[in-house]
């Protein structure tokens, strides 16, 4: 199985910034970030394709930027202007296409263990 390891989570005040990192044990065509609060469904925040194209949910668009280092099999999520509602467990994901992740086809997806992001008001 693909191993995904996240880092960079923490606690910040509203308006602050955090940078998450996720390293995969192998190359994946699509990697991304999901987030999930207790009692809620896991939702996609951002994905990045093999071409480096980023796609974002409406809730994070304009505030978060996803990038990847292909040589290191690593993706990043630069989060700015953080809001209390961004408080979630953030999971790294990988699959062969980003479309599969966005349409909820997770049968072939790989997941990290999650890193906690807490934004205080």
XYZ file of N, CA, C and O in Angstrom, residues 21 32 70 78 88 92-93 95 116:
36
model
N 2.457 19.529 4.856
C 3.250 18.745 3.926
C 2.791 17.299 3.961
O 2.360 16.801 5.002
N -3.852 15.127 -2.935
C -4.656 16.233 -2.454
C -4.845 16.228 -0.954
O -4.289 15.391 -0.240
N 7.468 17.032 -7.472
C 7.397 15.719 -8.100
C 8.591 14.841 -7.752
O 8.442 13.635 -7.582
N -0.464 25.432 1.456
C -0.221 26.704 2.110
C -1.571 27.323 2.450
O -2.345 27.658 1.555
N -10.033 21.406 11.598
C -10.364 20.069 11.122
C -9.136 19.180 11.226
O -8.017 19.664 11.425
N -4.092 13.720 3.942
C -3.496 13.655 2.624
C -4.107 12.486 1.874
O -4.362 11.434 2.458
N -4.360 12.671 0.591
C -4.944 11.629 -0.234
C -4.177 11.491 -1.533
O -3.545 12.442 -2.001
N -4.461 9.242 -5.501
C -5.155 8.330 -6.387
C -4.639 8.550 -7.805
O -3.835 9.448 -8.054
N -3.791 17.544 12.642
C -4.804 18.432 13.193
C -4.461 19.889 12.945
O -3.336 20.330 13.201
